[in-house]
Short mmCIF file of C-alpha atoms in Angstrom, two decimals:
data_model
loop_
_atom_site.label_atom_id
_atom_site.label_comp_id
_atom_site.label_asym_id
_atom_site.label_seq_id
_atom_site.Cartn_x
_atom_site.Cartn_y
_atom_site.Cartn_z
CA MET A 270 101.20 -48.76 65.39
CA THR A 271 101.25 -47.58 61.79
CA ARG A 272 99.66 -50.81 60.59
CA ARG A 273 96.88 -50.57 63.22
CA VAL A 274 96.07 -46.99 62.28
CA THR A 275 95.88 -47.98 58.63
CA VAL A 276 93.45 -50.82 59.36
CA VAL A 277 91.27 -48.57 61.53
CA SER A 278 91.24 -45.93 58.82
CA LEU A 279 90.21 -48.45 56.20
CA LEU A 280 87.39 -49.76 58.40
CA THR A 281 86.18 -46.22 59.07
CA ALA A 282 86.14 -45.42 55.35
CA LEU A 283 84.25 -48.63 54.59
CA ILE A 284 81.58 -47.92 57.23
CA ALA A 285 81.15 -44.39 55.92
CA ALA A 286 80.74 -45.64 52.36
CA LEU A 287 78.10 -48.16 53.44
CA PHE A 288 76.01 -46.09 55.81
CA VAL A 289 76.33 -42.38 54.96
CA PRO A 290 73.08 -41.43 53.10
CA SER A 291 73.51 -40.80 49.39
CA ALA A 292 71.48 -37.57 49.80
CA THR A 293 74.63 -35.92 51.20
CA ALA A 294 76.32 -36.26 47.80
CA ALA A 295 76.30 -33.31 45.41
CA PRO A 296 73.45 -33.40 42.87
CA LYS A 297 74.43 -35.08 39.63
CA TYR A 298 72.68 -32.43 37.59
CA ARG A 299 73.15 -28.72 38.17
CA ASN A 300 71.37 -26.89 35.35
CA TYR A 301 67.90 -28.21 34.47
CA VAL A 302 65.56 -26.80 31.81
CA SER A 303 61.94 -27.91 31.35
CA LEU A 304 60.28 -27.54 27.94
CA GLY A 305 56.77 -28.34 26.80
CA ASP A 306 53.04 -27.71 26.77
CA SER A 307 50.21 -27.60 29.32
CA PHE A 308 50.74 -31.24 30.40
CA VAL A 309 54.04 -29.84 31.68
CA SER A 310 53.05 -26.37 32.88
CA GLY A 311 50.06 -27.42 34.98
CA PRO A 312 47.35 -24.80 34.34
CA PHE A 313 45.17 -23.87 37.33
CA ILE A 314 47.09 -26.14 39.74
CA PRO A 315 48.07 -24.02 42.77
CA LEU A 316 50.26 -22.10 43.04
CA GLN A 317 50.44 -20.48 39.61
CA ARG A 318 53.69 -18.77 38.68
CA LEU A 319 53.96 -15.28 37.23
CA ASP A 320 56.84 -15.82 34.77
CA PRO A 321 54.70 -15.21 32.75
CA LEU A 322 51.19 -15.68 34.09
CA SER A 323 49.99 -16.22 30.51
CA CYS A 324 51.72 -19.64 30.41
CA PHE A 325 49.77 -21.02 33.39
CA LYS A 326 52.71 -22.72 35.13
CA SER A 327 52.32 -24.35 38.51
CA THR A 328 54.88 -24.68 41.29
CA GLN A 329 53.55 -28.25 41.63
CA ASN A 330 54.03 -29.32 38.00
CA TYR A 331 56.13 -32.38 37.26
CA PRO A 332 59.38 -30.51 36.43
CA SER A 333 59.17 -28.76 39.82
CA VAL A 334 58.72 -32.16 41.45
CA VAL A 335 61.75 -33.50 39.53
CA ALA A 336 63.91 -30.54 40.55
CA ARG A 337 63.02 -30.97 44.22
CA ARG A 338 63.48 -34.75 44.23
CA LEU A 339 66.89 -34.50 42.55
CA GLY A 340 68.01 -31.48 44.55
CA ILE A 341 68.61 -29.27 41.51
CA ALA A 342 68.78 -25.62 42.56
CA ASN A 343 69.33 -24.07 39.12
CA PHE A 344 66.00 -24.92 37.50
CA THR A 345 64.37 -23.10 34.58
CA ASP A 346 60.80 -23.98 33.65
CA ILE A 347 59.94 -22.35 30.33
CA SER A 348 57.02 -24.66 29.52
CA CYS A 349 53.81 -22.96 28.42
CA GLY A 350 50.20 -23.97 28.03
CA GLY A 351 49.13 -24.31 24.41
CA ALA A 352 52.69 -24.83 23.12
CA GLN A 353 53.34 -26.69 19.88
CA THR A 354 56.61 -27.90 18.39
CA LYS A 355 56.87 -24.63 16.43
CA ASP A 356 56.98 -22.70 19.71
CA MET A 357 60.23 -24.36 20.75
CA ALA A 358 62.29 -22.31 18.29
CA GLY A 359 59.69 -19.58 17.66
CA VAL A 360 57.73 -17.10 19.77
CA GLN A 361 54.37 -18.33 21.10
CA SER A 362 52.12 -15.29 20.74
CA GLY A 363 48.80 -14.69 22.47
CA ILE A 364 47.38 -16.30 25.60
CA PRO A 365 48.64 -18.85 26.43
CA GLY A 366 51.97 -17.56 25.20
CA GLN A 367 55.30 -15.95 25.98
CA SER A 368 57.65 -13.55 24.23
CA VAL A 369 60.66 -15.82 23.82
CA PRO A 370 61.19 -19.24 22.21
CA GLN A 371 61.39 -22.08 24.68
CA LEU A 372 64.75 -23.22 23.31
CA SER A 373 66.21 -19.84 24.33
CA ALA A 374 66.44 -21.15 27.89
CA LEU A 375 69.02 -23.74 26.84
CA LYS A 376 72.69 -22.97 27.47
CA ALA A 377 75.99 -24.72 26.81
CA ASP A 378 76.16 -25.76 30.48
CA THR A 379 72.57 -27.08 30.64
CA ASP A 380 73.00 -30.70 31.72
CA LEU A 381 69.38 -31.90 32.04
CA VAL A 382 66.39 -31.22 29.78
CA THR A 383 62.87 -32.64 29.95
CA LEU A 384 60.43 -32.28 27.08
CA SER A 385 56.73 -33.06 26.59
CA ILE A 386 55.33 -31.86 23.28
CA GLY A 387 53.14 -32.95 20.38
CA GLY A 388 49.64 -33.06 21.85
CA ASN A 389 48.73 -29.63 20.55
CA ASP A 390 50.27 -30.37 17.16
CA ILE A 391 47.64 -33.07 16.62
CA GLY A 392 44.87 -30.75 17.94
CA PHE A 393 44.31 -32.28 21.37
CA MET A 394 41.65 -29.92 22.75
CA ASP A 395 39.78 -29.57 19.44
CA ILE A 396 39.58 -33.36 19.21
CA ILE A 397 38.17 -33.62 22.75
CA LEU A 398 35.57 -30.90 22.12
CA THR A 399 34.56 -32.30 18.74
CA CYS A 400 34.19 -35.83 20.07
CA ALA A 401 32.28 -34.64 23.16
CA GLY A 402 29.84 -32.74 20.96
CA LYS A 403 29.25 -35.67 18.63
CA SER A 404 28.65 -38.01 21.59
CA LEU A 405 25.46 -36.18 22.52
CA GLY A 406 23.59 -37.67 19.57
CA ASP A 407 25.15 -41.14 19.73
CA PRO A 408 26.47 -42.00 23.22
CA HIS A 409 26.76 -45.73 22.52
CA GLY A 410 28.25 -45.52 19.02
CA ALA A 411 31.51 -44.23 17.59
CA PRO A 412 30.69 -40.90 15.91
CA CYS A 413 34.14 -39.49 16.57
CA LYS A 414 35.83 -42.42 14.84
CA ALA A 415 33.42 -42.02 11.95
CA ASN A 416 34.33 -38.34 11.73
CA TYR A 417 38.11 -38.65 11.87
CA GLY A 418 38.87 -42.18 10.66
CA ASP A 419 42.62 -42.50 10.05
CA GLU A 420 43.16 -38.73 10.10
CA LEU A 421 44.39 -38.59 13.70
CA ALA A 422 46.93 -41.36 13.14
CA GLY A 423 48.13 -39.33 10.17
CA ARG A 424 48.49 -36.24 12.37
CA VAL A 425 50.65 -38.22 14.79
CA ASP A 426 52.85 -39.42 11.93
CA ALA A 427 53.19 -35.86 10.62
CA THR A 428 54.28 -34.62 14.05
CA ALA A 429 57.17 -37.08 14.28
CA ALA A 430 59.52 -35.02 12.08
CA LYS A 431 58.67 -31.88 14.07
CA VAL A 432 59.57 -33.59 17.35
CA ALA A 433 62.80 -34.83 15.79
CA GLU A 434 63.64 -31.24 14.83
CA VAL A 435 63.03 -30.06 18.40
CA LEU A 436 65.34 -32.76 19.76
CA LYS A 437 67.97 -31.73 17.21
CA GLY A 438 67.65 -28.11 18.38
CA ILE A 439 68.12 -29.15 22.00
CA LYS A 440 71.29 -31.06 21.12
CA GLN A 441 72.70 -28.12 19.18
CA ARG A 442 72.20 -25.69 22.07
CA SER A 443 73.05 -28.02 24.96
CA PRO A 444 75.30 -30.75 23.52
CA LYS A 445 76.23 -32.21 26.91
CA ALA A 446 72.70 -32.36 28.35
CA ARG A 447 70.83 -35.51 29.19
CA VAL A 448 67.50 -35.23 27.39
CA VAL A 449 64.38 -36.91 28.74
CA VAL A 450 61.24 -37.03 26.59
CA VAL A 451 58.13 -37.50 28.73
CA GLY A 452 54.90 -38.91 27.31
CA TYR A 453 51.32 -38.11 28.26
CA LEU A 454 49.27 -39.48 31.14
CA ARG A 455 46.38 -41.77 30.20
CA ILE A 456 43.28 -39.66 29.50
CA LEU A 457 40.65 -42.37 28.95
CA PRO A 458 40.21 -45.97 30.10
CA PRO A 459 40.87 -48.74 27.55
CA SER A 460 37.14 -49.22 26.92
CA GLY A 461 33.68 -48.34 28.18
CA GLY A 462 34.20 -44.81 29.39
CA CYS A 463 31.81 -42.95 31.68
CA TRP A 464 29.40 -41.01 29.49
CA PRO A 465 27.90 -38.49 30.29
CA ILE A 466 30.34 -37.61 33.10
CA VAL A 467 33.04 -37.59 30.46
CA PRO A 468 31.03 -37.16 27.25
CA ILE A 469 32.90 -39.50 24.92
CA SER A 470 30.79 -42.13 23.18
CA ARG A 471 31.34 -45.72 24.26
CA GLY A 472 32.71 -46.79 20.88
CA ASP A 473 35.04 -43.79 20.70
CA VAL A 474 36.80 -44.50 24.00
CA PRO A 475 39.08 -47.26 22.62
CA TYR A 476 39.55 -45.30 19.40
CA LEU A 477 40.84 -42.19 21.23
CA ASP A 478 42.83 -44.29 23.68
CA ASN A 479 44.59 -45.86 20.70
CA VAL A 480 45.37 -42.41 19.28
CA GLN A 481 47.04 -41.54 22.55
CA LYS A 482 49.05 -44.77 22.44
CA LEU A 483 50.16 -43.85 18.93
CA LEU A 484 51.23 -40.39 20.15
CA ASN A 485 53.23 -41.76 23.07
CA GLY A 486 54.71 -44.46 20.84
CA MET A 487 55.85 -41.83 18.35
CA LEU A 488 57.47 -39.80 21.13
CA GLY A 489 59.27 -42.89 22.37
CA ALA A 490 60.54 -43.69 18.89
CA GLN A 491 61.82 -40.14 18.34
CA ALA A 492 63.51 -40.13 21.75
CA LYS A 493 65.29 -43.39 20.92
CA ALA A 494 66.39 -42.12 17.50
CA ALA A 495 67.86 -38.99 19.14
CA GLY A 496 69.64 -40.90 21.90
CA ALA A 497 67.31 -39.47 24.55
CA THR A 498 65.58 -41.20 27.46
CA PHE A 499 61.86 -41.83 27.16
CA VAL A 500 59.53 -41.92 30.18
CA ASN A 501 55.92 -42.93 29.56
CA PRO A 502 53.41 -41.96 32.30
CA TYR A 503 50.69 -43.75 30.32
CA ASP A 504 52.14 -47.01 31.61
CA ILE A 505 51.59 -46.14 35.29
CA SER A 506 48.19 -44.46 35.01
CA LEU A 507 45.72 -47.28 34.39
CA GLY A 508 42.68 -46.54 36.57
CA ARG A 509 43.83 -42.93 37.04
CA ASP A 510 42.13 -41.45 33.99
CA THR A 511 39.29 -38.95 33.63
CA CYS A 512 36.70 -41.63 34.49
CA ALA A 513 38.31 -42.57 37.81
CA ALA A 514 36.90 -41.52 41.19
CA PRO A 515 37.89 -37.99 42.26
CA TRP A 516 40.32 -39.36 44.86
CA ASP A 517 41.96 -41.71 42.33
CA LYS A 518 42.18 -39.70 39.13
CA TRP A 519 45.37 -38.06 37.93
CA VAL A 520 43.73 -36.37 34.93
CA GLU A 521 40.61 -34.24 35.39
CA GLY A 522 37.50 -34.58 33.23
CA ILE A 523 35.47 -31.98 31.37
CA ILE A 524 34.24 -30.75 34.76
CA PRO A 525 37.24 -30.85 37.13
CA THR A 526 36.83 -32.22 40.65
CA SER A 527 40.05 -30.57 41.86
CA LEU A 528 41.97 -27.44 40.93
CA ALA A 529 43.26 -28.12 37.42
CA PHE A 530 42.33 -27.29 33.85
CA PRO A 531 39.75 -29.63 32.22
CA VAL A 532 41.21 -32.80 30.70
CA HIS A 533 44.64 -32.04 32.17
CA PRO A 534 46.74 -33.46 35.00
CA ASN A 535 45.92 -32.46 38.56
CA ALA A 536 48.45 -32.09 41.38
CA LYS A 537 48.40 -35.83 42.13
CA GLY A 538 49.06 -36.62 38.49
CA MET A 539 51.94 -34.17 38.36
CA ALA A 540 53.41 -35.65 41.53
CA ALA A 541 53.24 -39.15 40.05
CA VAL A 542 54.86 -38.11 36.78
CA GLY A 543 57.55 -36.16 38.62
CA LYS A 544 58.35 -39.19 40.75
CA GLN A 545 58.51 -41.45 37.70
CA VAL A 546 60.75 -39.06 35.75
CA ALA A 547 63.07 -38.47 38.73
CA ALA A 548 63.40 -42.22 39.26
CA ALA A 549 64.30 -42.72 35.60
CA ILE A 550 66.90 -39.95 35.73
CA ALA A 551 68.40 -41.24 38.97
CA GLY A 552 68.35 -44.83 37.73
CA THR A 553 66.29 -46.07 40.66
CA GLU A 554 63.21 -48.29 40.78
CA LEU A 555 59.85 -46.56 40.82
CA THR A 556 57.73 -47.59 43.80
CA GLY A 557 54.52 -46.49 45.47
CA VAL A 558 52.95 -44.29 42.77
#
């Protein structure tokens, strides 16, 4: 009798291990902090949070998607539109802005951190506005490239040490946390563009696309050097850029076709990034984005 009971018990345990859904297990991560700029916060995407309103954070931004997909209840999103690397350890004054450094949200028991930063350090919005203005007189040329030359690549290089310092600060405050650096969604197609819908000259489209590849490449290199995970949404967003059809795009153009800030991710883009990041954290294959 004892032997039979033992065999039955073993079979029952085996069946449970094979067929009980993994969702019933406790979440692997319990204390998640999101850091970063407006490609994290999600300005104008409904619903906007009030903590503080001046940061333009959405309840549908990619960190919120990650927290829901991974079942993390203790989630702090301290991302803020307009943030630069200096605002991680310092106060970001004005609007957008908030009264505390982003790194202040990190604790000793924080076990998951996501970070997207660097776009504002190289002057993201000023570049877009400058290049859009110059395109009006030369839509088929490359006036933006003529204006900036190698300067933007130099800005990316100069930002690398600042990103490294942010990652060092995260490690100091939350030494046991898994850190995930998240790159930027593709803003422009590889070539051609769609002037005047998105007013970037035809010759400047590949130039600016290459700058974005340099930025994401730098972020990946700094993540690797710091022992962090790197997730690059650029890789999954071909055909989802500002020139895509309204129902396909993940990043809005100068004139948005859905509720989102110009030249920023919309809700579909945030959902896609959140799914990609959650899959990377969980160690599962990304499908169906």
